[in-house]
mmCIF file of C-alpha atoms in Angstrom:
data_model
loop_
_atom_site.group_PDB
_atom_site.id
_atom_site.type_symbol
_atom_site.label_atom_id
_atom_site.label_comp_id
_atom_site.label_asym_id
_atom_site.label_seq_id
_atom_site.Cartn_x
_atom_site.Cartn_y
_atom_site.Cartn_z
ATOM 1 C CA MET Q 1 -50.303 -50.285 -33.920
ATOM 2 C CA LYS Q 2 -46.859 -52.063 -32.202
ATOM 3 C CA LYS Q 3 -47.360 -50.782 -28.626
ATOM 4 C CA LEU Q 4 -43.109 -48.672 -27.255
ATOM 5 C CA SER Q 5 -41.610 -51.049 -24.838
ATOM 6 C CA ILE Q 6 -40.526 -48.704 -22.172
ATOM 7 C CA ASP Q 7 -37.372 -50.005 -19.886
ATOM 8 C CA LEU Q 8 -37.892 -47.851 -17.213
ATOM 9 C CA GLU Q 9 -34.815 -49.542 -14.968
ATOM 10 C CA ASN Q 10 -32.655 -48.680 -17.600
ATOM 11 C CA LEU Q 11 -33.880 -44.972 -17.965
ATOM 12 C CA LYS Q 12 -33.739 -44.558 -13.828
ATOM 13 C CA LYS Q 13 -30.156 -45.644 -13.964
ATOM 14 C CA ARG Q 14 -29.365 -43.825 -17.190
ATOM 15 C CA ARG Q 15 -31.061 -40.880 -15.256
ATOM 16 C CA HIS Q 16 -28.744 -41.225 -12.288
ATOM 17 C CA GLU Q 17 -25.189 -41.710 -14.416
ATOM 18 C CA LEU Q 18 -26.844 -38.131 -15.225
ATOM 19 C CA ILE Q 19 -27.198 -36.262 -12.455
ATOM 20 C CA VAL Q 20 -24.009 -37.465 -11.000
ATOM 21 C CA PRO Q 21 -21.944 -35.761 -14.018
ATOM 22 C CA VAL Q 22 -24.092 -32.475 -13.620
ATOM 23 C CA ALA Q 23 -24.317 -31.993 -9.769
ATOM 24 C CA LEU Q 24 -20.184 -32.516 -10.052
ATOM 25 C CA MET Q 25 -19.483 -29.706 -12.305
ATOM 26 C CA ALA Q 26 -22.476 -27.376 -10.730
ATOM 27 C CA GLY Q 27 -20.501 -27.950 -7.623
ATOM 28 C CA LEU Q 28 -17.198 -28.124 -9.865
ATOM 29 C CA LEU Q 29 -18.385 -23.877 -11.510
ATOM 30 C CA ALA Q 30 -20.440 -22.888 -7.620
ATOM 31 C CA THR Q 31 -16.304 -23.382 -6.657
ATOM 32 C CA ILE Q 32 -14.436 -21.446 -8.592
ATOM 33 C CA PHE Q 33 -17.426 -18.381 -8.774
ATOM 34 C CA ILE Q 34 -16.010 -18.088 -5.054
ATOM 35 C CA VAL Q 35 -12.131 -18.060 -5.384
ATOM 36 C CA VAL Q 36 -12.612 -15.551 -7.799
ATOM 37 C CA GLN Q 37 -15.320 -14.361 -6.017
ATOM 38 C CA LEU Q 38 -12.915 -14.262 -2.502
ATOM 39 C CA LEU Q 39 -9.314 -13.473 -4.645
ATOM 40 C CA GLY Q 40 -11.853 -10.519 -6.112
ATOM 41 C CA SER Q 41 -12.103 -9.006 -3.184
ATOM 42 C CA ALA Q 42 -9.350 -9.412 -1.746
ATOM 43 C CA GLU Q 43 -7.468 -7.696 -4.298
ATOM 44 C CA ARG Q 44 -9.519 -4.302 -4.219
ATOM 45 C CA VAL Q 45 -10.776 -2.362 -0.984
ATOM 46 C CA VAL Q 46 -13.492 0.275 -1.450
ATOM 47 C CA ILE Q 47 -12.926 3.503 1.385
ATOM 48 C CA ASP Q 48 -15.927 4.503 1.812
ATOM 49 C CA GLU Q 49 -14.927 7.629 3.830
ATOM 50 C CA PRO Q 50 -13.658 10.390 3.019
ATOM 51 C CA VAL Q 51 -9.229 11.191 2.440
ATOM 52 C CA TYR Q 52 -6.084 12.854 1.501
ATOM 53 C CA GLN Q 53 -2.820 13.400 0.149
ATOM 54 C CA TYR Q 54 -0.184 15.219 -0.733
ATOM 55 C CA VAL Q 55 1.024 15.311 -4.227
ATOM 56 C CA PHE Q 56 1.694 19.358 -4.470
ATOM 57 C CA GLU Q 57 1.366 22.048 -1.782
ATOM 58 C CA GLU Q 58 -2.142 21.814 -1.986
ATOM 59 C CA ARG Q 59 -4.433 18.897 -0.355
ATOM 60 C CA ASP Q 60 -6.424 15.965 -2.306
ATOM 61 C CA GLU Q 61 -9.403 15.647 -0.818
ATOM 62 C CA TYR Q 62 -12.157 12.202 -1.959
ATOM 63 C CA THR Q 63 -14.446 13.105 0.247
ATOM 64 C CA ASP Q 64 -16.146 11.017 -1.620
ATOM 65 C CA GLY Q 65 -14.001 7.912 -0.827
ATOM 66 C CA ILE Q 66 -11.245 5.981 -3.395
ATOM 67 C CA VAL Q 67 -11.438 2.007 -4.554
ATOM 68 C CA MET Q 68 -8.029 0.848 -4.257
ATOM 69 C CA LYS Q 69 -7.420 -2.723 -7.139
ATOM 70 C CA LYS Q 70 -4.475 -4.557 -7.161
ATOM 71 C CA THR Q 71 -3.311 -5.497 -10.830
ATOM 72 C CA GLU Q 72 -1.069 -7.734 -11.458
ATOM 73 C CA ASP Q 73 1.804 -4.780 -11.739
ATOM 74 C CA THR Q 74 0.849 -2.826 -9.845
ATOM 75 C CA VAL Q 75 -2.698 -0.708 -7.914
ATOM 76 C CA MET Q 76 -4.910 1.126 -9.338
ATOM 77 C CA ILE Q 77 -6.465 4.592 -7.382
ATOM 78 C CA ASP Q 78 -10.034 4.987 -9.095
ATOM 79 C CA TYR Q 79 -11.586 8.313 -8.250
ATOM 80 C CA GLY Q 80 -15.085 8.372 -8.661
ATOM 81 C CA HIS Q 81 -14.014 10.309 -12.511
ATOM 82 C CA GLN Q 82 -10.942 8.988 -13.555
ATOM 83 C CA THR Q 83 -8.295 5.668 -12.242
ATOM 84 C CA VAL Q 84 -4.800 6.024 -12.650
ATOM 85 C CA GLU Q 85 -2.061 4.441 -11.973
ATOM 86 C CA THR Q 86 -0.910 5.161 -7.657
ATOM 87 C CA ASP Q 87 2.479 7.202 -7.695
ATOM 88 C CA GLY Q 88 3.229 5.368 -3.815
ATOM 89 C CA CYS Q 89 1.776 8.261 -1.815
ATOM 90 C CA PRO Q 90 -0.352 6.876 1.246
ATOM 91 C CA PHE Q 91 -4.189 8.158 1.054
ATOM 92 C CA TYR Q 92 -5.021 9.329 4.911
ATOM 93 C CA TYR Q 93 -7.563 9.548 6.233
ATOM 94 C CA THR Q 94 -9.875 12.733 6.941
ATOM 95 C CA ASP Q 95 -10.253 13.556 10.976
ATOM 96 C CA GLN Q 96 -8.096 10.310 11.785
ATOM 97 C CA ASP Q 97 -4.563 9.150 13.002
ATOM 98 C CA LYS Q 98 -4.355 6.748 10.571
ATOM 99 C CA LEU Q 99 -2.815 6.239 6.958
ATOM 100 C CA ILE Q 100 -3.665 2.960 4.484
ATOM 101 C CA LEU Q 101 -0.981 2.249 1.838
ATOM 102 C CA SER Q 102 -1.502 2.527 -2.028
ATOM 103 C CA ASP Q 103 2.097 0.443 -2.255
ATOM 104 C CA ASP Q 104 4.762 -1.848 -1.398
ATOM 105 C CA PHE Q 105 7.000 -0.501 1.767
ATOM 106 C CA LEU Q 106 9.932 -1.919 2.780
ATOM 107 C CA TYR Q 107 9.823 -1.447 7.059
ATOM 108 C CA LEU Q 108 13.347 0.303 7.988
ATOM 109 C CA GLN Q 109 13.833 -0.525 12.422
ATOM 110 C CA ARG Q 110 13.992 2.516 14.221
ATOM 111 C CA ASN Q 111 18.064 1.071 14.724
ATOM 112 C CA GLY Q 112 18.284 0.875 10.983
ATOM 113 C CA ASP Q 113 18.219 -3.476 10.793
ATOM 114 C CA ILE Q 114 15.044 -4.708 7.874
ATOM 115 C CA GLY Q 115 11.558 -5.100 9.561
ATOM 116 C CA GLY Q 116 10.330 -6.724 6.542
ATOM 117 C CA LEU Q 117 8.503 -5.996 4.118
ATOM 118 C CA VAL Q 118 4.777 -3.573 4.766
ATOM 119 C CA SER Q 119 1.641 -4.933 1.395
ATOM 120 C CA TYR Q 120 -0.138 -2.514 0.159
ATOM 121 C CA PHE Q 121 -3.905 -1.999 0.973
ATOM 122 C CA THR Q 122 -2.218 -1.849 5.120
ATOM 123 C CA THR Q 123 -4.020 0.553 7.337
ATOM 124 C CA LEU Q 124 -1.405 2.023 9.476
ATOM 125 C CA THR Q 125 -2.302 3.876 12.716
ATOM 126 C CA ALA Q 126 -0.967 6.522 15.367
ATOM 127 C CA ASN Q 127 -1.083 5.366 19.029
ATOM 128 C CA GLY Q 128 0.024 8.882 19.843
ATOM 129 C CA ASP Q 129 2.828 7.531 21.831
ATOM 130 C CA GLY Q 130 5.974 6.917 19.199
ATOM 131 C CA THR Q 131 3.732 3.457 18.276
ATOM 132 C CA TYR Q 132 2.057 3.064 15.275
ATOM 133 C CA THR Q 133 -0.951 0.260 14.613
ATOM 134 C CA LEU Q 134 -1.061 -2.125 11.919
ATOM 135 C CA ALA Q 135 -3.931 -3.379 10.330
ATOM 136 C CA ASP Q 136 -3.017 -6.190 7.179
ATOM 137 C CA GLY Q 137 -5.494 -8.520 8.111
ATOM 138 C CA THR Q 138 -3.362 -9.676 11.143
ATOM 139 C CA SER Q 139 -2.424 -6.822 13.897
ATOM 140 C CA GLY Q 140 0.203 -5.847 15.482
ATOM 141 C CA THR Q 141 2.632 -2.138 16.690
ATOM 142 C CA LEU Q 142 5.390 -0.750 14.471
ATOM 143 C CA THR Q 143 7.820 1.388 16.803
ATOM 144 C CA GLY Q 144 9.688 4.572 15.058
ATOM 145 C CA GLY Q 145 11.732 4.378 11.757
ATOM 146 C CA MET Q 146 10.807 4.573 8.140
ATOM 147 C CA LEU Q 147 8.518 2.782 5.011
ATOM 148 C CA HIS Q 148 10.034 3.428 2.180
ATOM 149 C CA ASP Q 149 8.093 1.925 -1.226
ATOM 150 C CA GLY Q 150 11.566 1.268 -3.114
ATOM 151 C CA GLY Q 151 11.149 4.029 -5.340
ATOM 152 C CA ASP Q 152 10.298 7.752 -4.682
ATOM 153 C CA VAL Q 153 7.604 7.352 -1.638
ATOM 154 C CA PHE Q 154 9.361 7.534 2.040
ATOM 155 C CA ILE Q 155 6.879 7.313 5.286
ATOM 156 C CA PHE Q 156 8.533 9.095 8.688
ATOM 157 C CA LEU Q 157 7.098 6.965 11.590
ATOM 158 C CA GLU Q 158 9.398 9.041 13.398
ATOM 159 C CA ASP Q 159 10.377 13.203 13.837
ATOM 160 C CA ALA Q 160 12.799 13.857 10.991
ATOM 161 C CA THR Q 161 14.936 16.902 9.551
ATOM 162 C CA VAL Q 162 14.799 16.878 6.026
ATOM 163 C CA SER Q 163 17.644 19.020 4.251
ATOM 164 C CA TRP Q 164 17.606 20.213 0.345
ATOM 165 C CA ASN Q 165 18.747 23.725 -1.357
ATOM 166 C CA GLY Q 166 20.025 24.894 1.426
ATOM 167 C CA GLU Q 167 16.765 24.326 3.587
ATOM 168 C CA THR Q 168 15.580 22.634 6.850
ATOM 169 C CA LYS Q 169 12.528 21.207 7.281
ATOM 170 C CA ASP Q 170 11.423 19.370 10.891
ATOM 171 C CA ILE Q 171 8.605 17.034 10.497
ATOM 172 C CA THR Q 172 6.811 14.933 12.521
ATOM 173 C CA GLY Q 173 6.666 10.866 13.043
ATOM 174 C CA PHE Q 174 2.998 9.911 10.228
ATOM 175 C CA SER Q 175 4.764 12.449 7.355
ATOM 176 C CA TYR Q 176 6.555 11.659 4.021
ATOM 177 C CA VAL Q 177 8.536 12.791 1.733
ATOM 178 C CA THR Q 178 8.583 12.318 -2.018
ATOM 179 C CA CYS Q 179 11.784 12.466 -3.923
ATOM 180 C CA TYR Q 180 10.918 12.393 -7.166
ATOM 181 C CA GLN Q 181 13.626 10.588 -9.613
ATOM 182 C CA GLY Q 182 16.370 13.459 -7.860
ATOM 183 C CA GLU Q 183 14.686 15.779 -9.790
ATOM 184 C CA SER Q 184 12.309 17.735 -6.922
ATOM 185 C CA ILE Q 185 10.744 17.035 -3.380
ATOM 186 C CA LEU Q 186 7.388 17.285 -1.877
ATOM 187 C CA ILE Q 187 7.921 17.557 2.046
ATOM 188 C CA TRP Q 188 4.256 16.967 4.024
ATOM 189 C CA SER Q 189 4.705 17.567 7.319
ATOM 190 C CA TYR Q 190 1.416 14.827 9.128
ATOM 191 C CA GLY Q 191 -0.972 17.857 10.516
ATOM 192 C CA ASP Q 192 0.613 20.477 7.755
ATOM 193 C CA GLU Q 193 -2.145 22.639 5.842
ATOM 194 C CA GLU Q 194 0.782 22.664 3.420
ATOM 195 C CA ALA Q 195 2.723 20.659 2.184
ATOM 196 C CA VAL Q 196 6.675 21.933 -0.175
ATOM 197 C CA TRP Q 197 7.540 20.815 -2.622
ATOM 198 C CA GLU Q 198 10.368 21.915 -4.742
ATOM 199 C CA GLU Q 199 12.343 21.583 -7.955
ATOM 200 C CA LEU Q 200 15.968 20.708 -6.338
ATOM 201 C CA ASP Q 201 18.926 22.738 -7.480
ATOM 202 C CA GLY Q 202 21.485 20.173 -7.530
ATOM 203 C CA ASP Q 203 22.744 18.923 -4.319
ATOM 204 C CA GLY Q 204 20.218 16.542 -3.311
ATOM 205 C CA ALA Q 205 18.426 16.227 -0.442
ATOM 206 C CA THR Q 206 18.627 14.228 2.924
ATOM 207 C CA VAL Q 207 16.590 13.321 6.079
ATOM 208 C CA MET Q 208 18.289 13.049 9.479
ATOM 209 C CA MET Q 209 16.118 10.683 11.154
ATOM 210 C CA GLU Q 210 15.880 10.471 15.442
ATOM 211 C CA ASN Q 211 17.014 7.467 15.064
ATOM 212 C CA GLY Q 212 20.454 9.543 14.387
ATOM 213 C CA ILE Q 213 19.569 6.961 10.316
ATOM 214 C CA ASP Q 214 21.188 9.296 7.883
ATOM 215 C CA VAL Q 215 18.844 8.825 4.215
ATOM 216 C CA ASP Q 216 20.141 9.738 0.374
ATOM 217 C CA LEU Q 217 16.462 10.546 -0.236
ATOM 218 C CA VAL Q 218 18.635 11.262 -4.137
ATOM 219 C CA ASN Q 219 20.737 8.212 -4.145
ATOM 220 C CA ASP Q 220 18.878 5.732 -1.882
ATOM 221 C CA ILE Q 221 21.521 5.686 0.397
ATOM 222 C CA TYR Q 222 20.970 5.718 4.149
ATOM 223 C CA TYR Q 223 23.486 5.490 6.819
ATOM 224 C CA LYS Q 224 23.137 4.314 11.078
ATOM 225 C CA ALA Q 225 24.027 6.332 13.433
ATOM 226 C CA ASN Q 226 27.592 4.185 14.284
ATOM 227 C CA GLY Q 227 28.285 5.625 9.314
ATOM 228 C CA THR Q 228 27.597 2.593 8.030
ATOM 229 C CA LYS Q 229 26.418 2.643 4.733
ATOM 230 C CA PHE Q 230 23.438 0.936 3.009
ATOM 231 C CA LEU Q 231 21.903 0.562 -0.440
ATOM 232 C CA LEU Q 232 17.932 0.950 -0.106
ATOM 233 C CA TYR Q 233 16.340 -2.396 -1.218
ATOM 234 C CA THR Q 234 14.067 -1.190 -4.530
ATOM 235 C CA ASP Q 235 11.187 -4.054 -4.509
ATOM 236 C CA PRO Q 236 10.018 -4.511 -0.627
ATOM 237 C CA THR Q 237 8.804 -7.367 -1.702
ATOM 238 C CA ILE Q 238 11.389 -10.263 -1.790
ATOM 239 C CA PHE Q 239 11.234 -10.075 1.891
ATOM 240 C CA ASP Q 240 8.999 -11.718 4.429
ATOM 241 C CA PRO Q 241 6.092 -10.331 5.923
ATOM 242 C CA VAL Q 242 7.479 -8.060 8.689
ATOM 243 C CA LYS Q 243 6.970 -8.996 11.774
ATOM 244 C CA THR Q 244 5.477 -7.331 14.698
ATOM 245 C CA GLN Q 245 4.922 -6.683 18.851
#
């Protein structure tokens, strides 16, 4: 029987030629996996502490925390028993002077000038002196003014007075007001046990801020202290990120 002739050198060469592309492919796949994982974690936040918010008069508490995930079009909130699209209302941490945004907001400074974009998943902590520490990977401080999500939600970072249906209510800094399509209003003053929720009677609703700015919640207009009129922007993401102190 004729013996097979094996070219060891050729086999080694061919094996080397195969190993190099396989190794490169494995490295590429590993890199893709890491990038996907990083992107996934950057667009998802797990809050494993008790949080709460007000959508109607009573407080909605989530003692086991929540999970928020950014999709292409919105932020989804996983409450553990159901997952729903955010309505823009922030979540407050139980027993902490701290909130986390569930949507993009535009910051309007105390003088009414545009302060810049404050992105979803950003946390704000009230320092007790009228300033708020902002954290979204960087840190800085906001002083007074307000945040608006371009839709229904307004977060006030200073004292203000809300007027609606012939009634008024004073609210403290770190409170929020939601005006649902100009038809109903939710007012929660930070620290109160209950919120106010009422249908609007057609006369509108406004907020006079401590800095002299008057906000028309129904028509999305604000007036500076000197009376100059501005329309509120509907898309906070068109602005550069807020510059903090």
